Short mmCIF file of C-alpha atoms and ligand atoms in Angstrom, two decimals:
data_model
loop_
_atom_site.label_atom_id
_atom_site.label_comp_id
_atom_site.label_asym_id
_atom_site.label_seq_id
_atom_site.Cartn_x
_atom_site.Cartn_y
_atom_site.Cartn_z
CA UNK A 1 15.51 -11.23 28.82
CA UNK A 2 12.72 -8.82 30.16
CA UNK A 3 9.48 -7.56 28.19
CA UNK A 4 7.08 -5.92 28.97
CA UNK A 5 5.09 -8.25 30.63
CA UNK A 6 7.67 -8.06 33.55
CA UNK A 7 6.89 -4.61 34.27
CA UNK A 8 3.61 -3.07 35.38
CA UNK A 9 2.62 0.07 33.58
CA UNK A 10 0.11 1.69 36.00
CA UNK A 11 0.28 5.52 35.50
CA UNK A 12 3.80 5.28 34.01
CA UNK A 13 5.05 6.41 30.80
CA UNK A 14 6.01 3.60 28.50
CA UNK A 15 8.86 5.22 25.84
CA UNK A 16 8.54 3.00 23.18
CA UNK A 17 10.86 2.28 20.24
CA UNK A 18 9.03 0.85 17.33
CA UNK A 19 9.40 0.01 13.77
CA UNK A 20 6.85 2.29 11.85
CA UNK A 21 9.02 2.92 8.82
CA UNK A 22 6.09 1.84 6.49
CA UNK A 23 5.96 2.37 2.53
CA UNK A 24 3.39 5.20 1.46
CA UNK A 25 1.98 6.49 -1.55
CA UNK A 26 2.72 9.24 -3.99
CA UNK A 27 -0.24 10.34 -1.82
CA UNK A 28 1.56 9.91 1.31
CA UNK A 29 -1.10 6.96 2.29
CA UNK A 30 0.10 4.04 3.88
CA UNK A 31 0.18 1.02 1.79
CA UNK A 32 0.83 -1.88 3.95
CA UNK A 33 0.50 -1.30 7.88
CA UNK A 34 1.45 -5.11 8.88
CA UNK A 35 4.40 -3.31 11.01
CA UNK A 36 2.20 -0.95 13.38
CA UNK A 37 0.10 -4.14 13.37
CA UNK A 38 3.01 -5.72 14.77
CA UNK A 39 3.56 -3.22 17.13
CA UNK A 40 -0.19 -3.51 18.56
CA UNK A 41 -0.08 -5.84 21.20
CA UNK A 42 2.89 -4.16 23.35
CA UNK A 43 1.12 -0.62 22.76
CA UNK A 44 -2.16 -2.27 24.35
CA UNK A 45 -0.29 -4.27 27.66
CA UNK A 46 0.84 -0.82 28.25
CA UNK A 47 -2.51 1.19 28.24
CA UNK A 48 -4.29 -2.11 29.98
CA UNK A 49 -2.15 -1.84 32.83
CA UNK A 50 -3.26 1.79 33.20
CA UNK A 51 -0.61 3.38 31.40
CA UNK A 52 0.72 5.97 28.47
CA UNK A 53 2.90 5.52 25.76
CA UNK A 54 5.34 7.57 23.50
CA UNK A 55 6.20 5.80 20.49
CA UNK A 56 9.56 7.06 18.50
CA UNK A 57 10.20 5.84 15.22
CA UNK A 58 11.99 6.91 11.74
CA UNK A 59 10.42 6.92 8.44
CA UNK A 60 12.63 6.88 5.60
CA UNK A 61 15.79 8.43 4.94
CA UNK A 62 15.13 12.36 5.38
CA UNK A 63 18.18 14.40 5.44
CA UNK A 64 16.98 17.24 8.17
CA UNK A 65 13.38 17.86 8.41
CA UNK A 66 11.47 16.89 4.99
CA UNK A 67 8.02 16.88 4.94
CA UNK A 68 6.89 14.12 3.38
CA UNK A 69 9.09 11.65 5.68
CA UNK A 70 6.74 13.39 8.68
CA UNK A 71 5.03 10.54 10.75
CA UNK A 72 1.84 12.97 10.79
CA UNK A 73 0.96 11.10 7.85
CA UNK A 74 0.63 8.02 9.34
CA UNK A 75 -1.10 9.46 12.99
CA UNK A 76 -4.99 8.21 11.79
CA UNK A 77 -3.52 4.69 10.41
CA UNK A 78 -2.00 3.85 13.59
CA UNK A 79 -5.15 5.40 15.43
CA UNK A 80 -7.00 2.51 13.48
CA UNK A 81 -4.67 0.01 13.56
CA UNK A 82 -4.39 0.35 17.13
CA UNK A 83 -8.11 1.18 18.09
CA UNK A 84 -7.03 4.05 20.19
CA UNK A 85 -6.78 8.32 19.34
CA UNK A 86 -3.20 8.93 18.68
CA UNK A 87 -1.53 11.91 19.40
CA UNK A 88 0.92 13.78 17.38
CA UNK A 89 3.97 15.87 18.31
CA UNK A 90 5.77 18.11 15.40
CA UNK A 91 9.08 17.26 17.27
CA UNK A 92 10.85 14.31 19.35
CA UNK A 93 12.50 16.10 21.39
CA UNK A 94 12.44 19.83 23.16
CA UNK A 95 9.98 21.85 24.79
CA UNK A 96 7.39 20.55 22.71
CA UNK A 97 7.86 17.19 23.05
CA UNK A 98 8.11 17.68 26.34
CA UNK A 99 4.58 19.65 26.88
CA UNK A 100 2.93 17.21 25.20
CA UNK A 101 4.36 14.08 27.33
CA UNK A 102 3.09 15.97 30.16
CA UNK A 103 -0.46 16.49 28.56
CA UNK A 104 -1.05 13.10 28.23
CA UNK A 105 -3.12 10.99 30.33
CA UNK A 106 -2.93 7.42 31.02
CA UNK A 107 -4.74 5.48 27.98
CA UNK A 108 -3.50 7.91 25.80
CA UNK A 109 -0.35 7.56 23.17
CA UNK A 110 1.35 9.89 21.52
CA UNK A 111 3.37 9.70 18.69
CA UNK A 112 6.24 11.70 18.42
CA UNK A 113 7.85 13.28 14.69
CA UNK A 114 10.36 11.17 12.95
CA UNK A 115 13.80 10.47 15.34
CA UNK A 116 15.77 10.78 11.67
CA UNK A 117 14.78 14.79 11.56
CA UNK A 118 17.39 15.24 14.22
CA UNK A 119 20.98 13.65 12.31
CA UNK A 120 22.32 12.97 16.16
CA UNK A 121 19.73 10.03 16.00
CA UNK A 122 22.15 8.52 14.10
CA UNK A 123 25.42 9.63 15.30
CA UNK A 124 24.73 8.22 18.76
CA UNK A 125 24.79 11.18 20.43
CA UNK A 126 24.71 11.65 23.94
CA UNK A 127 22.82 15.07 24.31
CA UNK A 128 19.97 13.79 21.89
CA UNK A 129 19.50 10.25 24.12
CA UNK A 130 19.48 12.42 27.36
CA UNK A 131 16.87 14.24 25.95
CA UNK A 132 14.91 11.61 24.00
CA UNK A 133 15.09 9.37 28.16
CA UNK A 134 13.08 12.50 29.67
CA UNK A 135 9.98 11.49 27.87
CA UNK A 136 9.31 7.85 29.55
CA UNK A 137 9.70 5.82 32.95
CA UNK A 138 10.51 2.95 31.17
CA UNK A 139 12.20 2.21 28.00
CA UNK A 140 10.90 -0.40 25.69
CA UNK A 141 12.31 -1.79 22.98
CA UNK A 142 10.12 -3.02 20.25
CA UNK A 143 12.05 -2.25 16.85
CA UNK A 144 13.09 -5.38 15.16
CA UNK A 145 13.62 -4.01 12.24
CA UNK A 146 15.75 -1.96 12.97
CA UNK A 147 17.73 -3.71 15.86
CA UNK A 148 20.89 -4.21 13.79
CA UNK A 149 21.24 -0.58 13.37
CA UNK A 150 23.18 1.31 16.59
CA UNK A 151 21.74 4.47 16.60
CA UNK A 152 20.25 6.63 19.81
CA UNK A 153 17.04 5.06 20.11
CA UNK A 154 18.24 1.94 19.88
CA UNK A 155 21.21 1.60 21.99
CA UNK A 156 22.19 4.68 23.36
CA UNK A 157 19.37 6.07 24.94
CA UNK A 158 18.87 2.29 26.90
CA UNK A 159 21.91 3.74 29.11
CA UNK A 160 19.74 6.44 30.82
CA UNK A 161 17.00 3.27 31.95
CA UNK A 162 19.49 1.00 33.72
CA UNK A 163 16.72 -0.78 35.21
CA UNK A 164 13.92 0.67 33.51
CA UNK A 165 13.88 -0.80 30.49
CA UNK A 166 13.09 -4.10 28.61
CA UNK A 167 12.02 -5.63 24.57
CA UNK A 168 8.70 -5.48 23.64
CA UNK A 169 7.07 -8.49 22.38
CA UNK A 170 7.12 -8.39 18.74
CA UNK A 171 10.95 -7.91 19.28
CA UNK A 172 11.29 -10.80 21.74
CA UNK A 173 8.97 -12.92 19.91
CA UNK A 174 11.17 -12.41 16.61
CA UNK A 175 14.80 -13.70 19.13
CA UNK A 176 12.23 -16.72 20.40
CA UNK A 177 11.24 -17.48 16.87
CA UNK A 178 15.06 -16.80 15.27
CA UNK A 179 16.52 -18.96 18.19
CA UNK A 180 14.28 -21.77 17.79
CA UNK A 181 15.79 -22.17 14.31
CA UNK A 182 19.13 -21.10 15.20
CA UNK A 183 19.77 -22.96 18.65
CA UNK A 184 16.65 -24.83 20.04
CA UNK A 185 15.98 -26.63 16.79
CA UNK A 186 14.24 -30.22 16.11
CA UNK A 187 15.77 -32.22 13.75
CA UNK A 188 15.98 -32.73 10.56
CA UNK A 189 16.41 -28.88 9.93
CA UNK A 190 16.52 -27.80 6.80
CA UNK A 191 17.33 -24.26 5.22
CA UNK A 192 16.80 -22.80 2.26
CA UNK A 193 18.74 -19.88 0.71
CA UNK A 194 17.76 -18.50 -2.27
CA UNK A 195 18.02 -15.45 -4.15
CA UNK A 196 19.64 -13.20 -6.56
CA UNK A 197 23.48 -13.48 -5.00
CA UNK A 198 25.93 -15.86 -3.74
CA UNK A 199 28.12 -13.03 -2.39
CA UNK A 200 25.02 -11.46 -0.25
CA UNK A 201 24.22 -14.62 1.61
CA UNK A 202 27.50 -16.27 2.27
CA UNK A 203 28.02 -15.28 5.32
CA UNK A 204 24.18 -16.81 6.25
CA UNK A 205 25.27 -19.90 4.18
CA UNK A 206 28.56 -20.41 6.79
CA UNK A 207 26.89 -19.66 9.72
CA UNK A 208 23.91 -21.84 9.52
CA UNK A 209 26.27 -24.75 7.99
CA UNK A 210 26.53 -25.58 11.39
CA UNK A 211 23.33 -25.76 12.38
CA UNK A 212 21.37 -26.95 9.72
CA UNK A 213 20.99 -31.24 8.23
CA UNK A 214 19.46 -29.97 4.79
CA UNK A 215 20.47 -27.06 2.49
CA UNK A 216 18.44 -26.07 -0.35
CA UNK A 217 20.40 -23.54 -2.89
CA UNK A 218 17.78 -22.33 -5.34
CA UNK A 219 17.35 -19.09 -7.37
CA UNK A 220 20.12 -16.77 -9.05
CA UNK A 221 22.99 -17.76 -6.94
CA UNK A 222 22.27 -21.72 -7.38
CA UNK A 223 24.12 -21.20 -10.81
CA UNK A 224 27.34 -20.30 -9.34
CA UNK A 225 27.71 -23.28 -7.62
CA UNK A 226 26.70 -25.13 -10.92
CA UNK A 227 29.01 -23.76 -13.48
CA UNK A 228 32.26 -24.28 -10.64
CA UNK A 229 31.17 -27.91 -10.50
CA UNK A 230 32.04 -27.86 -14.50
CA UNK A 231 28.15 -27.27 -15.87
CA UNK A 232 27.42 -25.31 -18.52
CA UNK A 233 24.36 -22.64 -17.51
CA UNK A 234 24.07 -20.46 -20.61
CA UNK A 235 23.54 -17.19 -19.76
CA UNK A 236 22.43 -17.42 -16.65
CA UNK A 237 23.20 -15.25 -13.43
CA UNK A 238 26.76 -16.14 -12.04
CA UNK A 239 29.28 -14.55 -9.85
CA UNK A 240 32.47 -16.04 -11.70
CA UNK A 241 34.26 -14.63 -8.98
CA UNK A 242 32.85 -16.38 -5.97
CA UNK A 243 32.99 -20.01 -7.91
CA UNK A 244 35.74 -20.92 -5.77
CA UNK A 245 34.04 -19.95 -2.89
CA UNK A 246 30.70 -21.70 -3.70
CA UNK A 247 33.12 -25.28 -3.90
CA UNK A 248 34.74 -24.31 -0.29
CA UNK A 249 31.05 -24.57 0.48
CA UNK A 250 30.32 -27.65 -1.09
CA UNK A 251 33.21 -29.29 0.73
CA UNK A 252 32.85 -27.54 4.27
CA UNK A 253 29.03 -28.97 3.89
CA UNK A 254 30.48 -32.19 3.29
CA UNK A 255 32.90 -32.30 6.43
CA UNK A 256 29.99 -31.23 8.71
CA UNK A 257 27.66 -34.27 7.38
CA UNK A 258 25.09 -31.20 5.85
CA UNK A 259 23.33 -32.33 2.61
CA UNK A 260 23.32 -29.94 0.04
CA UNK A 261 20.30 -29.72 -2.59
CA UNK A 262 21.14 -27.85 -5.31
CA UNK A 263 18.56 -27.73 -8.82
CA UNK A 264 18.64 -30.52 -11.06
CA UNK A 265 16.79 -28.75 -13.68
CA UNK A 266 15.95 -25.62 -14.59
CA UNK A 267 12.90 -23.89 -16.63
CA UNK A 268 15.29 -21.54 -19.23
CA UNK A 269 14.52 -18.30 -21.26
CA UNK A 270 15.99 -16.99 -24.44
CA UNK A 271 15.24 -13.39 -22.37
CA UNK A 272 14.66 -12.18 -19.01
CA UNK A 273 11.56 -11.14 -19.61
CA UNK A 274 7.62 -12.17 -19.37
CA UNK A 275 7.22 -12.85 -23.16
CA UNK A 276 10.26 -15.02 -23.33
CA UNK A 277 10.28 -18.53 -25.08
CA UNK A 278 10.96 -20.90 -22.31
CA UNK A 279 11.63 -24.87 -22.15
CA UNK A 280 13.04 -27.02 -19.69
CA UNK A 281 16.69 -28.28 -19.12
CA UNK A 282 19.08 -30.34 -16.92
CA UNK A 283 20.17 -27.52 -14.50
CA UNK A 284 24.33 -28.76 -15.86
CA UNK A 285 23.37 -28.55 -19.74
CA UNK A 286 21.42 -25.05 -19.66
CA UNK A 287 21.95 -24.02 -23.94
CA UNK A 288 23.72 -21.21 -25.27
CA UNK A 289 22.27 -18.32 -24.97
CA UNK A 290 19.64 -19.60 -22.27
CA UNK A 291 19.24 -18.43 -19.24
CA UNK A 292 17.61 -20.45 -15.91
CA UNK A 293 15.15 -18.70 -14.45
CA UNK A 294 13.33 -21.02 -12.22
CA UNK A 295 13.44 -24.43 -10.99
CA UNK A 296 12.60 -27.21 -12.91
CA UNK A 297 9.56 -29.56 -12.34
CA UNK A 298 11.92 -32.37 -11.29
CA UNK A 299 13.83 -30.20 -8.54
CA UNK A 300 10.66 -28.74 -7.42
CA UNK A 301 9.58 -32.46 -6.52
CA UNK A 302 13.19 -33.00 -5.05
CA UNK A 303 12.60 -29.86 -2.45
CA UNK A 304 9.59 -30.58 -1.58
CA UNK A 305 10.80 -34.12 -0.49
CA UNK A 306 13.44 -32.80 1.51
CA UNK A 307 10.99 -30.13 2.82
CA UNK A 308 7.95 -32.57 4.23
CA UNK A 309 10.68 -35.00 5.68
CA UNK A 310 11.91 -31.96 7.83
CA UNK A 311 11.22 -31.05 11.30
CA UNK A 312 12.46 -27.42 11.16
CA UNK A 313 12.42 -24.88 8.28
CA UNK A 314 14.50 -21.75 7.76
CA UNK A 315 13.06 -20.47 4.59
CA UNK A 316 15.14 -16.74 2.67
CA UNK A 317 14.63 -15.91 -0.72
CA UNK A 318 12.78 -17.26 -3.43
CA UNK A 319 13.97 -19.89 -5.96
CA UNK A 320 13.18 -18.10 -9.07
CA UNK A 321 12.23 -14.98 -10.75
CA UNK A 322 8.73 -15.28 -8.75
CA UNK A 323 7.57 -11.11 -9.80
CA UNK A 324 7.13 -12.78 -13.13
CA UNK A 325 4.64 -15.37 -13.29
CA UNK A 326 5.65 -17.82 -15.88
CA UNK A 327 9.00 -18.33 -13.53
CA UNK A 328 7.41 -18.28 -10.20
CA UNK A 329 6.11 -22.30 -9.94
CA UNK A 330 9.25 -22.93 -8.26
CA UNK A 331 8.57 -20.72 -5.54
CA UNK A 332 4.58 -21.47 -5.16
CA UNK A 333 6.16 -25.27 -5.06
CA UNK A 334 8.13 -24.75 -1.93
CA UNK A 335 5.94 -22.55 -0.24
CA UNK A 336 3.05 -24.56 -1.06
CA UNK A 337 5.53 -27.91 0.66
CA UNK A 338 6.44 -25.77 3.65
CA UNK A 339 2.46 -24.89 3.83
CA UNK A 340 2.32 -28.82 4.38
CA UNK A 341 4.54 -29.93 6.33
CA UNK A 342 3.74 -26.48 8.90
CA UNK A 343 0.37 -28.35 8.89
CA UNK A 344 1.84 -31.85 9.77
CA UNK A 345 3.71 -29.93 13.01
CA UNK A 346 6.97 -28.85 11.57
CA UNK A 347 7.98 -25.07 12.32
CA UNK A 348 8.87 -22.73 10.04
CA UNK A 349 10.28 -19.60 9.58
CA UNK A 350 10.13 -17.28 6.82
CA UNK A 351 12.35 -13.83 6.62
CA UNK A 352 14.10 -11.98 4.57
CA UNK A 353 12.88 -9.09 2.42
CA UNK A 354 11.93 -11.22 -1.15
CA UNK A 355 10.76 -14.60 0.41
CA UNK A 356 7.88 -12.69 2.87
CA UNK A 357 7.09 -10.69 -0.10
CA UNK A 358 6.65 -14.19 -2.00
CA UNK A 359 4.71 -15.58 1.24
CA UNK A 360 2.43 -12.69 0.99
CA UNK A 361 2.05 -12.94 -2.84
CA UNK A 362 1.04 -16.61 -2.47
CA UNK A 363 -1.44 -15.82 0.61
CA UNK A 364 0.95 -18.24 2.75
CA UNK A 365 1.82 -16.32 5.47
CA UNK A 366 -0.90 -18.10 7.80
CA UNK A 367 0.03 -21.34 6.61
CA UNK A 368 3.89 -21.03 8.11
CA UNK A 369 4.50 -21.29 11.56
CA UNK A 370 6.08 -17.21 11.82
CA UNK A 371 6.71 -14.96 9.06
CA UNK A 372 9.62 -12.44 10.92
CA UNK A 373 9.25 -8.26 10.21
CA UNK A 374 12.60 -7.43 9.93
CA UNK A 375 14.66 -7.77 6.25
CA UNK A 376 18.47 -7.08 7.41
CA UNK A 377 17.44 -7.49 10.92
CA UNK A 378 17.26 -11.38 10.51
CA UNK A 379 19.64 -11.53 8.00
CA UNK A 380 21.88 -10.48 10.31
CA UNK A 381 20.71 -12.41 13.36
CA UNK A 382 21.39 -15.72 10.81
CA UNK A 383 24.55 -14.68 10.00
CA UNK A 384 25.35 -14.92 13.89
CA UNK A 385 25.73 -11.56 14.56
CA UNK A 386 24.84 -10.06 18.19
CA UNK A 387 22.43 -7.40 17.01
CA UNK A 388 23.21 -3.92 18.57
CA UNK A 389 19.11 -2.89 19.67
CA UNK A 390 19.10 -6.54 21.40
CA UNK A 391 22.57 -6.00 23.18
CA UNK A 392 22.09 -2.43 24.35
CA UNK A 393 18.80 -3.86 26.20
CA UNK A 394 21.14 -6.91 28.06
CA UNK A 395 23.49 -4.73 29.29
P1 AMP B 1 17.67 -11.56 -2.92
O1 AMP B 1 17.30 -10.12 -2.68
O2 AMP B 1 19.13 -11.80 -3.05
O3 AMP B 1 16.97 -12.50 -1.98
O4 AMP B 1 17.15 -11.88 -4.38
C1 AMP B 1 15.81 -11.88 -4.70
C2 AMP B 1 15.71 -11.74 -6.19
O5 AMP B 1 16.34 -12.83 -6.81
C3 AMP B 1 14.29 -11.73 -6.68
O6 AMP B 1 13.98 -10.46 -7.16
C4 AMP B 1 14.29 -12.77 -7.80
O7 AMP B 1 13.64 -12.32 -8.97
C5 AMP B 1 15.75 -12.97 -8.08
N1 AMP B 1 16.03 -14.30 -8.67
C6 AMP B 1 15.62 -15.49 -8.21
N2 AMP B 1 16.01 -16.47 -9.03
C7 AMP B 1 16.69 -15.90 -10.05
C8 AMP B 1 17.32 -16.39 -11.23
N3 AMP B 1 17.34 -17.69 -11.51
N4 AMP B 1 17.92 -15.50 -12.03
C9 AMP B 1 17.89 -14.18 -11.73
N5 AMP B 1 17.32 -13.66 -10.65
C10 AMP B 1 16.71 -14.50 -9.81
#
């Protein structure tokens, strides 16, 4: 696997693929810029060695040119971010682009408009990667969160480097980090999957079955597997449909010697809601018209035990409704027991859209060992897929 640091960049164009599809304001401000942060340290290996860079990224979901997905809103945030003038071009490909590449002098970066104004970014075309290839010497890969989508500048356009081109390191730092759980693991590993959904993780839950000593099943989804094992959960969040599914689980677990945690007790609502009357119950006796909303007081001392006997620690999705306070304990519990046992040398990983949202909620995110940038990105590299951006670039 070559990055960047296997190339040197001395008055050559570094074409850069990164992730800057940040959320903005009704003002069109950026709100949180932790992925051009990300993107930082390949941007400055390039211009230390004496080079440029192009960056090419998408924001949003424009359908042809709209101006408020334009990335000239967020040219001065990654100017600060970065600590470097950034240039903008209004197109990323054509004459334009093309003047401006050639304007630029080593040190400099340029940013070019959003790839998704031109619909071929996404249709793979070939005509649209030709051009997009005449803007760099080398291609660089450094979009992991958006590696598990196949479009031009991600795959397509890696054809016109054949030697030229390699990941950047946020995007091989986030395969290190996802392989050290997934195949270079210490043991006892534990995961823990929680959520809204059985049906949106299952494919997660097989794969890592496998891999994996400990499984935690928290959140939502924890109450299918409850009700199929004959317990009564009130009105609580199931997938009737998948019950058979979640037992399949239970057994395959069983066969491959993984222990399965599942809630022992619950804290319950009569409403899903922040003035609701709560109380606590056995997670199997959950009272009519109740629904579970959290974990209980007794599981969260069950996790944790499980958690600071582990080695390794695959943490997605939260184990209760953790954007309301009075049912977020459960998740402060577990990140507060993966906090500790990151500090007594275990590693940790944290992705997935809600549980790095809960991380950063909780100010945890220094106190696990790698919090990874990209939502379906890693979902997808858990559920054992071979992401497209990462296979284009081994070719
Ligand atoms: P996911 O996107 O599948 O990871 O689900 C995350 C969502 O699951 C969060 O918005 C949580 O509020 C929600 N969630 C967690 N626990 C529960 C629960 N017991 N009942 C309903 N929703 C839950």
């Amino acid at each position: 696997m070559k990055t960047v640091n296997d190339f040197n960049f001395d008055n050559k164009i570094a074409l850069i693929r990164v992730d800057f599809n940040v959320p903005l304001n009704e003002d069109l401000e950026v709100t949180d810029k932790t992925r051009i942060k990300a993107a930082k340290k390949t941007i400055i290996k390039v211009l230390e060695d004496g080079g440029r860079c192009v960056l090419m990224s998408h924001l949003g979901r424009p359908n042809g040119v709209e101006e408020k997905f334009s990335l000239q809103h967020i040219v001065n945030k990654v100017s600060e971010v970065i600590g470097v003038k950034a240039n903008f071009v209004e197109d990323c490909v054509g004459e334009k682009a093309e003047v401006a590449v050639a304007e630029l002098k080593n040190g400099e970066i340029l940013l070019l408009e959003n790839l998704r104004f031109h619909k071929e970014e996404k249709t793979g075309d070939k005509t649209f990667a030709e051009q997009l290839s005449k803007l760099g010497d080398i291609y660089v890969n450094d979009a992991f969160g958006t590696a598990h989508r196949a479009h031009v500048s991600t795959t397509v356009i890696a054809d016109y480097f054949p030697e030229n081109k390699c990941f950047g390191l946020l995007l091989a730092s986030e395969i290190e980090h996802i392989e050290k759980v997934l195949k270079h693991s210490e043991k006892p590993v534990t995961a823990i999957i929680g959520g809204a959904k059985v049906s949106s993780k299952i494919t997660i839950i097989e794969n890592i079955l496998d891999k994996v000593d400990h499984l935690i099943i928290g959140g939502g989804m924890a109450f299918t597997f409850i009700k199929a094992q004959g317990g009564k959960i009130g009105n609580s969040l199931v997938e009737d449909d998948k019950q058979e599914l979640a037992l399949s689980i239970l057994k395959q677990a069983k066969e491959k010697n993984v222990k399965i945690h599942l809630p022992v007790d619950a804290i319950v609502a009569d409403a899903f809601s922040e003035d609701a009357n709560t109380k606590t119950e056995a997670i199997n006796a959950i009272s009519e018209g109740w629904m579970g909303l959290d974990t209980g007081p007794e599981t969260n001392k069950i996790f944790a035990e499980v958690i600071l006997n582990s080695k390794t620690i695959l943490w997605n999705g939260p184990v209760g409704v953790f954007e309301i306070e009075k049912f977020a304990k459960g998740t402060i519990s577990l990140g507060n027991a993966i906090a500790e046992a990151t500090e007594n040398g275990t590693f940790s990983l944290v992705g997935g859209g809600d549980s790095v949202a809960a991380v950063k909620q909780f100010n945890l995110s220094d106190k696990v060992s790698y919090v990874s940038t990209g939502g379906g990105a890693m979902l997808e590299m858990l559920e054992g897929k071979t992401l497209p951006g990462i296979e284009a670039m081994l070719k």
